[in-house]
Coordinates of C-alpha atoms and ligand atoms in Angstrom, one line a residue:
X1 CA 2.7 -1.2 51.6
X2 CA 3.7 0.5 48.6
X3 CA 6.0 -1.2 46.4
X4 CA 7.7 1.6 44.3
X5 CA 6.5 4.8 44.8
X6 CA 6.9 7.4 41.9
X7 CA 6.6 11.2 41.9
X8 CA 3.3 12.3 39.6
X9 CA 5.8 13.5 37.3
X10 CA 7.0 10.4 36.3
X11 CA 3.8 9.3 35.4
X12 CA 2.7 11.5 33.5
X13 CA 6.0 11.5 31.3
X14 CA 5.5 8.0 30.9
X15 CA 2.0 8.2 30.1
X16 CA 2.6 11.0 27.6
X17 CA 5.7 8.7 25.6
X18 CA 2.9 6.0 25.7
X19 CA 0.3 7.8 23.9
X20 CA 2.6 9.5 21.2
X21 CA 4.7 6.0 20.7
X22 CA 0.8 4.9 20.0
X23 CA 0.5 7.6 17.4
X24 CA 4.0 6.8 15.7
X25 CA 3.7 5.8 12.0
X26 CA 6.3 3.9 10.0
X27 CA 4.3 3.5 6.5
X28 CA 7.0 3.7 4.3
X29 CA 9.0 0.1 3.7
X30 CA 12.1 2.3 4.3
X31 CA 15.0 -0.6 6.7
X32 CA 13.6 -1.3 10.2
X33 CA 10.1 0.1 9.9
X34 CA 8.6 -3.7 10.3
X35 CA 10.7 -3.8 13.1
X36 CA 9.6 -0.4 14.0
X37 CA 5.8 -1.4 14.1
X38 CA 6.2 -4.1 16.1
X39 CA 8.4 -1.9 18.4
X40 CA 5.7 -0.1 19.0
X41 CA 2.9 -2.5 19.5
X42 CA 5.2 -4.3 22.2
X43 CA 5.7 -0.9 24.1
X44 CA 2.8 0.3 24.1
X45 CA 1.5 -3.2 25.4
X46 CA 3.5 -3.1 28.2
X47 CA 3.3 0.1 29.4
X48 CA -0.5 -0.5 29.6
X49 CA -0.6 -3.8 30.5
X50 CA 2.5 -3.4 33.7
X51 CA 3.9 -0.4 34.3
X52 CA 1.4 2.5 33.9
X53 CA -1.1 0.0 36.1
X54 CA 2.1 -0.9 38.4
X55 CA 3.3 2.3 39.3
X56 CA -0.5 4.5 39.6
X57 CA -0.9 1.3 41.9
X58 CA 1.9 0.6 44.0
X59 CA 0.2 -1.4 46.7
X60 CA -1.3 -3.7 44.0
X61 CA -1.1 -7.0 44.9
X62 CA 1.8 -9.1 42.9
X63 CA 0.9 -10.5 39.6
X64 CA 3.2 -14.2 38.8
X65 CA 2.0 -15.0 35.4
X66 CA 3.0 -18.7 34.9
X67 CA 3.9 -19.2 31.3
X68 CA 6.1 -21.7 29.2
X69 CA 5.6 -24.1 26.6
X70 CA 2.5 -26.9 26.5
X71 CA 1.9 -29.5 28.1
X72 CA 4.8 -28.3 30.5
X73 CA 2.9 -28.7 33.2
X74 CA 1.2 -25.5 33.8
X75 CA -1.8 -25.7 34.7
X76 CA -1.5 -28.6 36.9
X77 CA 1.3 -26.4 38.7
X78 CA -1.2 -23.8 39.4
X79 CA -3.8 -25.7 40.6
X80 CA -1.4 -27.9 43.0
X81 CA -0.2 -24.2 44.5
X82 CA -4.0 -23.0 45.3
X83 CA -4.9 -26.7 46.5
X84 CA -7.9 -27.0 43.7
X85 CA -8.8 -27.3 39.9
X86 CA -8.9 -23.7 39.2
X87 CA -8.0 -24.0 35.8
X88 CA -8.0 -27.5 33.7
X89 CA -4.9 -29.3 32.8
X90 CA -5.5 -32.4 30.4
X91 CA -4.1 -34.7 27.4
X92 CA -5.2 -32.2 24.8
X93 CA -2.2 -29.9 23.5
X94 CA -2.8 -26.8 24.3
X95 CA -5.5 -26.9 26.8
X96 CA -5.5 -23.3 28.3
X97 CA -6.8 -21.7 25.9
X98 CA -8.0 -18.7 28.0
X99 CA -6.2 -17.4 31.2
X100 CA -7.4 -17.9 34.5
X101 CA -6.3 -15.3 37.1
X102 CA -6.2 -16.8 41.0
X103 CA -6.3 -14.0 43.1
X104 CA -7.2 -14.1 47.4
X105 CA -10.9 -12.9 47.3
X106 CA -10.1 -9.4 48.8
X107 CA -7.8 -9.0 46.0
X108 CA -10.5 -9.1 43.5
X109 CA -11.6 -5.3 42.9
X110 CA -7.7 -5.0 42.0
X111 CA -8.2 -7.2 38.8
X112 CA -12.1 -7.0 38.4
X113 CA -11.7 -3.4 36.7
X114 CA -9.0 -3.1 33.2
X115 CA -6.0 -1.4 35.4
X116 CA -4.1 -4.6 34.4
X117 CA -4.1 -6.4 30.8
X118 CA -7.0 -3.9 29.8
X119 CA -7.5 -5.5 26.7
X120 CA -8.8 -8.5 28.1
X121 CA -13.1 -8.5 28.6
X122 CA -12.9 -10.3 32.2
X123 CA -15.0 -13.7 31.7
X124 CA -14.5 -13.9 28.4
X125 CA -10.9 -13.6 27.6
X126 CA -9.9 -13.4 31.1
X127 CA -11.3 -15.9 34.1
X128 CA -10.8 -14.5 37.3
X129 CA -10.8 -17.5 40.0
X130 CA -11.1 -15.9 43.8
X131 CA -10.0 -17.6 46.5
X132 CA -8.6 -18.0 49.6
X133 CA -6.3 -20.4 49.5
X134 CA -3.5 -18.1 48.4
X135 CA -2.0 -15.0 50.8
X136 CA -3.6 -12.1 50.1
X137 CA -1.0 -9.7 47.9
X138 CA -0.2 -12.1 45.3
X139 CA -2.3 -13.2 42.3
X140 CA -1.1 -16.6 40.1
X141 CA -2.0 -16.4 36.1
X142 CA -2.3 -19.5 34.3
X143 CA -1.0 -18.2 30.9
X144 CA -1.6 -20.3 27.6
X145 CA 2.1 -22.0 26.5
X146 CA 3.9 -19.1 24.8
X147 CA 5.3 -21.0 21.8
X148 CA 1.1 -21.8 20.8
X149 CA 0.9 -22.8 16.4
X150 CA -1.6 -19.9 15.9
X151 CA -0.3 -16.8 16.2
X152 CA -3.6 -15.0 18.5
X153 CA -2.2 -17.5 20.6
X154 CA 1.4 -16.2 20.9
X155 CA 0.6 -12.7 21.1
X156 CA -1.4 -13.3 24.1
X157 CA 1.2 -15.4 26.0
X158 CA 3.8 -12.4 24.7
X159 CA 1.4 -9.7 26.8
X160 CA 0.7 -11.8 29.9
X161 CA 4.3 -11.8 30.3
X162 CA 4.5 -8.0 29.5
X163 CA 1.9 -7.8 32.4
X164 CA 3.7 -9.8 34.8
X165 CA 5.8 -8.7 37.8
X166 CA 7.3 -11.6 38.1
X167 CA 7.3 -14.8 35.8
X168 CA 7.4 -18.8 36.5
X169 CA 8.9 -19.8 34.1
X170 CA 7.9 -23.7 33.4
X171 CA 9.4 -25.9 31.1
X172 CA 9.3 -29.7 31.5
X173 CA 12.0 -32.4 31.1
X174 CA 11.1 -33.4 27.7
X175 CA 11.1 -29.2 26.5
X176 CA 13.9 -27.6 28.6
X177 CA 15.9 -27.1 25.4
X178 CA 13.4 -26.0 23.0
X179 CA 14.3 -22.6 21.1
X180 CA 11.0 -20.6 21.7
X181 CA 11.2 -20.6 25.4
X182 CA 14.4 -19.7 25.5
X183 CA 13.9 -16.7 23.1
X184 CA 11.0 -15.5 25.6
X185 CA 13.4 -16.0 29.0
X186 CA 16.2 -14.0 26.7
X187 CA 13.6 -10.8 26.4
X188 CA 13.1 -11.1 30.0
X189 CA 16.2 -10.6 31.0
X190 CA 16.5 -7.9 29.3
X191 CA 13.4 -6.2 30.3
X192 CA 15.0 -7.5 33.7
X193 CA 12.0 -8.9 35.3
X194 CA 11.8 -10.6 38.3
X195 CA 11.9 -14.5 37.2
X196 CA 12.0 -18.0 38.6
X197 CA 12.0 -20.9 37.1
X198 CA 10.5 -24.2 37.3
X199 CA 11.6 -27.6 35.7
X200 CA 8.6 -29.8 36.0
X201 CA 8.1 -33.1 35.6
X202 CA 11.1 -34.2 35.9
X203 CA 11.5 -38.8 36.0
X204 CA 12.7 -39.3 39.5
X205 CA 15.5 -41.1 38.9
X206 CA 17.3 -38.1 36.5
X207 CA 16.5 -35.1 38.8
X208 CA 20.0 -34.3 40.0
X209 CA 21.7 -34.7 36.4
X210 CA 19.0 -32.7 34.8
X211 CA 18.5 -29.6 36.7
X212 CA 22.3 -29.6 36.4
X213 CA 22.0 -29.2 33.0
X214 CA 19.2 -26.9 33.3
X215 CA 21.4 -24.8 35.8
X216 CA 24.1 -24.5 33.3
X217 CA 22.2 -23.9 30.5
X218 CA 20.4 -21.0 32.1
X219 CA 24.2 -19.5 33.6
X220 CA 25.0 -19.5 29.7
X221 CA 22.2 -17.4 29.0
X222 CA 23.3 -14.7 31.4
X223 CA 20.6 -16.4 34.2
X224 CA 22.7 -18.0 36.1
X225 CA 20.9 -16.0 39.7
X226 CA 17.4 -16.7 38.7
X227 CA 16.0 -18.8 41.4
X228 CA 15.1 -22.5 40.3
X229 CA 12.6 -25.2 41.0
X230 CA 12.5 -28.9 40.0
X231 CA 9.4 -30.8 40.5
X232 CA 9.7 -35.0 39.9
X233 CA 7.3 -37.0 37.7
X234 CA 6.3 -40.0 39.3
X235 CA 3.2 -41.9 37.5
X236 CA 1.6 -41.8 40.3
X237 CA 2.8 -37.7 41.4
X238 CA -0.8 -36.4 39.9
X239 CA -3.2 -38.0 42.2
X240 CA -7.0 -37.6 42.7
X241 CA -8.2 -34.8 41.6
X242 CA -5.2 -33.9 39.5
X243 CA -2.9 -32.2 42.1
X244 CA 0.9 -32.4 43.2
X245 CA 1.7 -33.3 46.3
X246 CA 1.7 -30.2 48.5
X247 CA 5.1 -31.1 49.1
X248 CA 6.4 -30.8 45.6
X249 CA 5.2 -27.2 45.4
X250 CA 6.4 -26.0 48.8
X251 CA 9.6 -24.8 47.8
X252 CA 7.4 -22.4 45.0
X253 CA 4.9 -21.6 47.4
X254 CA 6.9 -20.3 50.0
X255 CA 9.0 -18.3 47.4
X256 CA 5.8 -16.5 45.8
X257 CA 4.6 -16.2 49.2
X258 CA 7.6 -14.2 50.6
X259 CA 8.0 -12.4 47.2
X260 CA 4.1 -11.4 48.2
X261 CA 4.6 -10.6 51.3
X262 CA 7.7 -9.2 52.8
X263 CA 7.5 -5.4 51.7
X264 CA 11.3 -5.2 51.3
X265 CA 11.4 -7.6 48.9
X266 CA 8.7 -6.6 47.3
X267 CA 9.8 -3.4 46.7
X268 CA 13.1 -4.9 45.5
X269 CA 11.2 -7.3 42.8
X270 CA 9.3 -4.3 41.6
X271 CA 12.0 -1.8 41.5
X272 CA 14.0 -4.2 39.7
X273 CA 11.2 -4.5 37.0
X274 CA 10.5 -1.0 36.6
X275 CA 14.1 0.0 36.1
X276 CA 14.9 -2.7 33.7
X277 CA 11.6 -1.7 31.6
X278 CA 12.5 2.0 32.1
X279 CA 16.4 0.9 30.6
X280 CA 14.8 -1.3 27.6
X281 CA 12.2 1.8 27.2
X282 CA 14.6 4.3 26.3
X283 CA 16.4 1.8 24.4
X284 CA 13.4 0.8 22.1
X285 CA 12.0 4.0 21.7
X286 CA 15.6 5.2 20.3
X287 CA 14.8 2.7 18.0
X288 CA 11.9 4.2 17.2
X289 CA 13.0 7.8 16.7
X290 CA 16.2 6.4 14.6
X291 CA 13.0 4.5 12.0
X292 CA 11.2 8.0 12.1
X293 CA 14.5 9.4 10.8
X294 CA 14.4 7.2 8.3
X295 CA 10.9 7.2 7.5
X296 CA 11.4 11.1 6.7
X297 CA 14.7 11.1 4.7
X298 CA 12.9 8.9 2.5
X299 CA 10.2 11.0 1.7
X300 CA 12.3 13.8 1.4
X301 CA 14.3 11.9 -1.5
X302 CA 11.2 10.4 -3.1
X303 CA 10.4 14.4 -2.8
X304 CA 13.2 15.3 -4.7
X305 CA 12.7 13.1 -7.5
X306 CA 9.3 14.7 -7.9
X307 CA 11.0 17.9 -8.2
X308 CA 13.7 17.3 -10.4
X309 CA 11.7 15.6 -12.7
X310 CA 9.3 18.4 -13.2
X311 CA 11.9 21.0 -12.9
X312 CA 13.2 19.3 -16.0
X313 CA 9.8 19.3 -17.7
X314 CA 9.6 23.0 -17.1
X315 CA 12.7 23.9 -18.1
X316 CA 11.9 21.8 -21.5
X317 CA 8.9 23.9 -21.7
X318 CA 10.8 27.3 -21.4
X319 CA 13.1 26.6 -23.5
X320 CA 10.8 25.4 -26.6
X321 CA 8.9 28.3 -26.5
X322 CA 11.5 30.8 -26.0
X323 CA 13.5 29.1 -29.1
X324 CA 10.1 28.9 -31.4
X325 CA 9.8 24.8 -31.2
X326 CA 6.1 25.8 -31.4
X327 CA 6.2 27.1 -34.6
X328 CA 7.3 23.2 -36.3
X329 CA 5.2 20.8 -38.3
X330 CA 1.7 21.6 -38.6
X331 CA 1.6 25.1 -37.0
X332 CA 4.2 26.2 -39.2
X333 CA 2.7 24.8 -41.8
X334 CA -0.7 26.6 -41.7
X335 CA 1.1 29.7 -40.9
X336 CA 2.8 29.4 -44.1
X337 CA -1.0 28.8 -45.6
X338 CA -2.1 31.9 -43.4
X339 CA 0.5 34.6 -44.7
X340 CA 1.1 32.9 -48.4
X341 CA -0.6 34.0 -51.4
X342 CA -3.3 31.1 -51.2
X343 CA -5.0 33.0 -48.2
X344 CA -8.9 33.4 -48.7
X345 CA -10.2 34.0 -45.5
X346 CA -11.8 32.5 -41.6
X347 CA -10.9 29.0 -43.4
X348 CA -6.6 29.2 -42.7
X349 CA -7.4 31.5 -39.6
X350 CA -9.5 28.9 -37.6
X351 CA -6.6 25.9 -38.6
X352 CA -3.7 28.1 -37.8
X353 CA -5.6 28.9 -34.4
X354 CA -5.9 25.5 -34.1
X355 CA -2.9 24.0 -35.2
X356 CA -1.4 26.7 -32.6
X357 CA -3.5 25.2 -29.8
X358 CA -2.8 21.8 -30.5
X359 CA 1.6 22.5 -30.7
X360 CA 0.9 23.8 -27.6
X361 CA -1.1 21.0 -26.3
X362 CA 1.0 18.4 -27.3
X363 CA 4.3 19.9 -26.0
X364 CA 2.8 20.2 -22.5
X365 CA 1.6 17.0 -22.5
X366 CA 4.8 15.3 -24.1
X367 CA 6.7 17.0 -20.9
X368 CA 4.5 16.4 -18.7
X369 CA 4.3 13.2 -19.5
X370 CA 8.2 12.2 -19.2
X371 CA 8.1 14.0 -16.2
X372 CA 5.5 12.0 -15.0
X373 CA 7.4 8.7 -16.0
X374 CA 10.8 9.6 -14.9
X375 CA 9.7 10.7 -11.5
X376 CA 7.4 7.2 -11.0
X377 CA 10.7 5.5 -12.6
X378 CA 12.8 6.7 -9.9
X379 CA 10.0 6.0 -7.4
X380 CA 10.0 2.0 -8.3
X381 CA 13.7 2.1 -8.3
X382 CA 13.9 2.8 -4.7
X383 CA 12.3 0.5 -1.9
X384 CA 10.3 2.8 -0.2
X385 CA 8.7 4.6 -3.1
X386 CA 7.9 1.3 -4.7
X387 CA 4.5 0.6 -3.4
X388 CA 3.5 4.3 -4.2
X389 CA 5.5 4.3 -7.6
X390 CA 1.8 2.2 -8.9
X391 CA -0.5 4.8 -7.7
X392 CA 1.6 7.3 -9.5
X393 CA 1.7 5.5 -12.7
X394 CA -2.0 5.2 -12.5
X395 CA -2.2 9.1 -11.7
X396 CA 0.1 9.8 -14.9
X397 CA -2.2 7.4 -17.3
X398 CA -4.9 8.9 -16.7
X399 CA -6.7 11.0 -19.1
X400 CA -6.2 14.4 -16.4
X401 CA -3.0 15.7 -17.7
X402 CA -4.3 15.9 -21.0
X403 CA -7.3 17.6 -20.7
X404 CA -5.6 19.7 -18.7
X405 CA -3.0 20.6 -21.5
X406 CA -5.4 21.0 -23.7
X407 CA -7.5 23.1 -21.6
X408 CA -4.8 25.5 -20.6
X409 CA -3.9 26.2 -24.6
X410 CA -7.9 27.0 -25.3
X411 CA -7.3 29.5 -22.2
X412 CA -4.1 31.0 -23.2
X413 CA -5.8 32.0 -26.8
X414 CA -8.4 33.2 -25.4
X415 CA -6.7 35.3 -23.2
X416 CA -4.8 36.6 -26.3
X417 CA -7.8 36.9 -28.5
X418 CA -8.8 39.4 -26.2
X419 CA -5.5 41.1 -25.8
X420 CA -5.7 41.6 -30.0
X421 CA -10.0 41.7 -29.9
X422 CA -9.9 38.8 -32.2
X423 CA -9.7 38.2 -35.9
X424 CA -6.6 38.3 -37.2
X425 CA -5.0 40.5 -35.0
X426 CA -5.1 37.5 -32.6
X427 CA -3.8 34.9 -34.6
X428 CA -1.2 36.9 -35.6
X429 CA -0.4 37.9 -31.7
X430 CA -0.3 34.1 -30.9
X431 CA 1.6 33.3 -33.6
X432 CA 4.0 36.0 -32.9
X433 CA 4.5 34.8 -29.3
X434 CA 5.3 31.1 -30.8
X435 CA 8.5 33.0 -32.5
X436 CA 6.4 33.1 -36.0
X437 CA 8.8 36.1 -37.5
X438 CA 6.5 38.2 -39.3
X439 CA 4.3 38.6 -35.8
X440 CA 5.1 42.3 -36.0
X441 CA 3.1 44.8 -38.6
X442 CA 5.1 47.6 -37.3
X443 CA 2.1 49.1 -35.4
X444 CA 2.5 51.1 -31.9
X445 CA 2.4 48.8 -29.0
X446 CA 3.0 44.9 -31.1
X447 CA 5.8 44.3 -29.0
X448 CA 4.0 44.7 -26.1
X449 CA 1.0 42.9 -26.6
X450 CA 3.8 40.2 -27.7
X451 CA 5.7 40.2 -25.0
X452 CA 2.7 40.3 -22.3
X453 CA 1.0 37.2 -24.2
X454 CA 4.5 35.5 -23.7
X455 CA 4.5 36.2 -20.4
X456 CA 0.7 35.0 -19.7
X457 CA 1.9 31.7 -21.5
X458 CA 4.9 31.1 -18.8
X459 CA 2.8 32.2 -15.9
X460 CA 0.2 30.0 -17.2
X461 CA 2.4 26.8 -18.1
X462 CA 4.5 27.2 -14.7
X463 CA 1.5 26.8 -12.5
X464 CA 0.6 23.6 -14.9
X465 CA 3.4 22.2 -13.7
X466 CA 3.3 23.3 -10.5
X467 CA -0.2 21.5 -10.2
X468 CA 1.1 18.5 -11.7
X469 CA 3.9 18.0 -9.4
X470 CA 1.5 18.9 -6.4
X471 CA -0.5 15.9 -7.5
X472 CA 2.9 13.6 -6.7
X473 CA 3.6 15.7 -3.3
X474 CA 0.5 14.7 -2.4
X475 CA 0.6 10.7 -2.5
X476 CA 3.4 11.7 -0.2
X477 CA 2.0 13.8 2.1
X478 CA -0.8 12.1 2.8
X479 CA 1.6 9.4 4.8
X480 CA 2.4 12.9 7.1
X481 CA 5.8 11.9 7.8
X482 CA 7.4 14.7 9.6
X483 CA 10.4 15.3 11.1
X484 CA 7.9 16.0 14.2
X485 CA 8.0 12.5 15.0
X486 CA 11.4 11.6 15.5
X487 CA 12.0 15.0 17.6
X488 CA 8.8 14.0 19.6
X489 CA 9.9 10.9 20.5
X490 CA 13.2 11.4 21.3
X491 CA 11.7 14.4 23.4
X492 CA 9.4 12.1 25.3
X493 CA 11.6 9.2 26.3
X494 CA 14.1 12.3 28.1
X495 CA 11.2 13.4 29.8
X496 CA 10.8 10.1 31.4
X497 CA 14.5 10.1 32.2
X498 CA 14.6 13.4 33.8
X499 CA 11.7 12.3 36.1
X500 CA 13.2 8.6 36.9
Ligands
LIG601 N1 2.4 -37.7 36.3 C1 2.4 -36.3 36.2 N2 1.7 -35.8 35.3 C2 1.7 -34.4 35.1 C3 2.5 -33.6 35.9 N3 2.3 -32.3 35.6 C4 1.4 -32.3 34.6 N4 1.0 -33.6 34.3 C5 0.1 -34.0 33.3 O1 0.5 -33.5 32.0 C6 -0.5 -33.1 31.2 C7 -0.4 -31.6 30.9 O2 -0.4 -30.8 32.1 P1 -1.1 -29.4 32.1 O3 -1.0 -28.9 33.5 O4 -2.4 -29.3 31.4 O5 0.0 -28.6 31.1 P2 -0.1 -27.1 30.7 O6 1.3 -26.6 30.7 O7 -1.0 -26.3 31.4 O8 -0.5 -27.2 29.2 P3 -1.3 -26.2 28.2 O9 -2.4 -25.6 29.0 O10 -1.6 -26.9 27.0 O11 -0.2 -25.1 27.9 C8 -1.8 -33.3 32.1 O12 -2.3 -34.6 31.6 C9 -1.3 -33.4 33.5 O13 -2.1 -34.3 34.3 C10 3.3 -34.3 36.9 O14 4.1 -33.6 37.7 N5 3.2 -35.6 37.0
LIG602 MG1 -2.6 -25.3 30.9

């Protein structure tokens, strides 16, 4: 019998929002994006581990993982239902260490392949016990405690009840009010699936007064209709062989059973989980999309700072050339040797060429170099830049900027030198294009070769800066946060509604 059937459509819209939630990617420590990752991880668990495998197989046979905190009781619990030692209980806190699935033997094939919990290597992480002491149609999972010291261990318990389609809870007399199983029966109820509960080992003589208490406790906690179970501890109530008394497991039994059994409420049980982890889906994965929004603003303000601070260095740039700032200190200087009367020869030709290179040099690299600072300033001012803010600084100590400088003032001369064809003529073009006044010697076509070389010097200092600020972009862009993902999501999880 099937127990929820679902048009293809559905499926593959829920398949499609699992693989791109898988691809999301919150790398920048922008608010929520912790949160966000673990968002993820948990969805993305449970839509492999329950309800792809539930809904492509409706008529799979129902899966109670048993699950609460150690020593509750568990293991005995399960072992008592199937009528053998399937899975150990003993002193030793924990003891489960690895699950053990019960399943009727013609139930096997359902769990011998990876459509449930396909993480889990059967054998090794998973033991699958056959048998046919339980009805066929409903499969028991003896689930390490969920509030385990190491954290592998609390992950686990976290998916096996991600993969359940309905959960015992257990919890014994002396843990009913501990805070880490009642943080675990809070996220069921809101994934909304199917639970029951089981007090366990219980001293005979408090029974009534505490499954009161229990009862109470759980109505607080918005659980007042879960079904319950109290099973007494009597010294003697784990006899040979380390089982219950069929009797004090009937009540369980029989519930499971029908649960198992009787398609209608069947169907009820795993409608009832598939709509509450098709509300909570849409839920989480706004969650998701409103962290990608995030994630992308702030790149697009640690963006910004990039740009402004290098739209400030080139406008620094600009403006000392156009206002002859090149022409101070030592270029001036051996431009006053070059035109005074002291002039012999190559001698104040080759230092005013170089003391032209090196003005040129060192204000590209001075404003460059601010740039640089201001923009990885701005960067470790603001939480989400801060961890890249270091691998800027490092990119902006480096020795790159300043060969490049350097480089691109040996080019620029150069390039002049054969605009003039050298000698003086080019030192005297160069010069000129600093703002040295007597540039001109009133030949035809001065002013142009002036003004071109000025122009070659802002193409050629523009797409400096250009590259340096590339270099910034691209610590950014290689976290490829988009707006993509945000729109994606939000595009995926509608699918799935439409389809519902
Ligand atoms: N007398 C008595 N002892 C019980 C009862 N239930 C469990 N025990 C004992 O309590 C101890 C722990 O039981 P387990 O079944 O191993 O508990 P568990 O919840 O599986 O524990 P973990 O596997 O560590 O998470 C064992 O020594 C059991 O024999 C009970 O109803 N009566
Ligand atoms: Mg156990």
């Amino acid at each position: 019998v099937a127990i929820v059937e679902v048009g293809p459509g559905l499926l593959e819209a829920l398949s499609a929002l699992r693989d791109r939630v898988a691809r999301a990617r919150f790398p920048l420590p922008a608010p929520g994006s912790a949160a966000a990752r673990r968002t993820r991880d948990d969805l993305v668990a449970q839509l492999d581990d329950h309800l792809l495998p539930r809904l492509r197989s409706p008529d799979a046979p129902l899966l109670a993982v048993v699950g609460g905190s150690t020593g509750a009781g568990k293991s005995t619990l399960v072992n008592s239902l199937v009528g053998r030692e399937v899975s150990p209980a003993g002193f030793l806190r924990p003891t489960t260490r690895t699950p053990v699935l019960v399943c009727h033997t013609g139930d096997l094939p359902w769990f011998a392949d990876r459509r449930v919990l396909p993480g889990l290597e059967r054998g090794g992480d998973l033991r699958l016990e056959p048998t046919d002491a339980l009805p066929p149609g409903l499969a028991l999972l003896d689930a390490p405690d969920i509030d385990s010291l190491d954290a592998r261990g609390r992950e686990l318990a976290a998916e096996l009840v991600c993969a359940a389609d309905v959960w015992v809870f257990v919890t014994s007399a002396s843990r009913y009010a501990d805070a880490v199983p009642w943080h675990v029966l809070r996220t069921a109820r809101e994934h909304d699936v199917t639970l029951v509960t089981v007090l366990d080992r219980v001293p005979h003589p408090v029974v009534p007064e505490l499954s009161e208490t229990f009862a109470e406790m759980l109505t607080r906690a918005g659980l007042g209709a879960v079904p319950r179970f109290t099973v007494p501890e009597l010294p003697e109530s784990v006899g040979l062989g380390g089982l219950l008394p069929r009797t004090a497991v009937a009540g369980l039994r029989e519930w499971l059973a029908a649960h198992a059994q009787d398609p209608q409420v069947r169907a009820a049980a795993a409608r009832r989980t598939v709509d509450g982890a098709l509300e909570s889906l849409r839920f989480r994965v706004g969650e998701l999309a409103a962290a990608s929004a995030l994630q992308h603003a702030a790149v697009l303000r640690l963006s910004c700072n990039v740009a402004d601070a290098y739209a400030e260095a080139e406008r620094e740039i600009a403006h000392t050339v156009d206002t002859g700032g090149l022409m101070r200190g030592e270029a001036q200087a051996r431009w006053l040797e070059y035109v005074g009367p002291e002039y012999t020869g190559t001698g104040e030709r080759e230092r005013l060429r170089d003391a032209l290179g090196a003005s040129l040099a060192a204000l590209l690299r001075s404003a460059l170099d601010t740039a640089a600072r201001r923009a990885a300033h701005l960067w470790r001012a603001d939480a989400a830049g801060r961890a890249l803010a270091a691998e800027a600084e490092q990119l902006a100590a480096g020795a790159g900027t300043r060969h490049r400088a350097v480089r691109l003032a040996e080019e620029w001369l150069a390039g002049v030198a054969a605009l003039a064809g050298g000698g003086d003529a080019a030192v005297r073009l160069a010069a000129a294009a600093f703002g040295a006044g007597a540039g001109t010697d009133g030949r035809g076509g001065e002013a142009g070769r002036i003004d071109r070389a000025s122009r070659d010097l802002h193409a050629r200092t523009g797409e400096l800066v250009r590259l340096e600020r590339e270099r910034r972009y691209a610590l950014l862009d290689r976290l490829d946060v988009t707006p993509d993902q945000q729109i994606e999501l939000v595009a995926a999880v509608s699918a799935v509604w439409k389809e519902r």
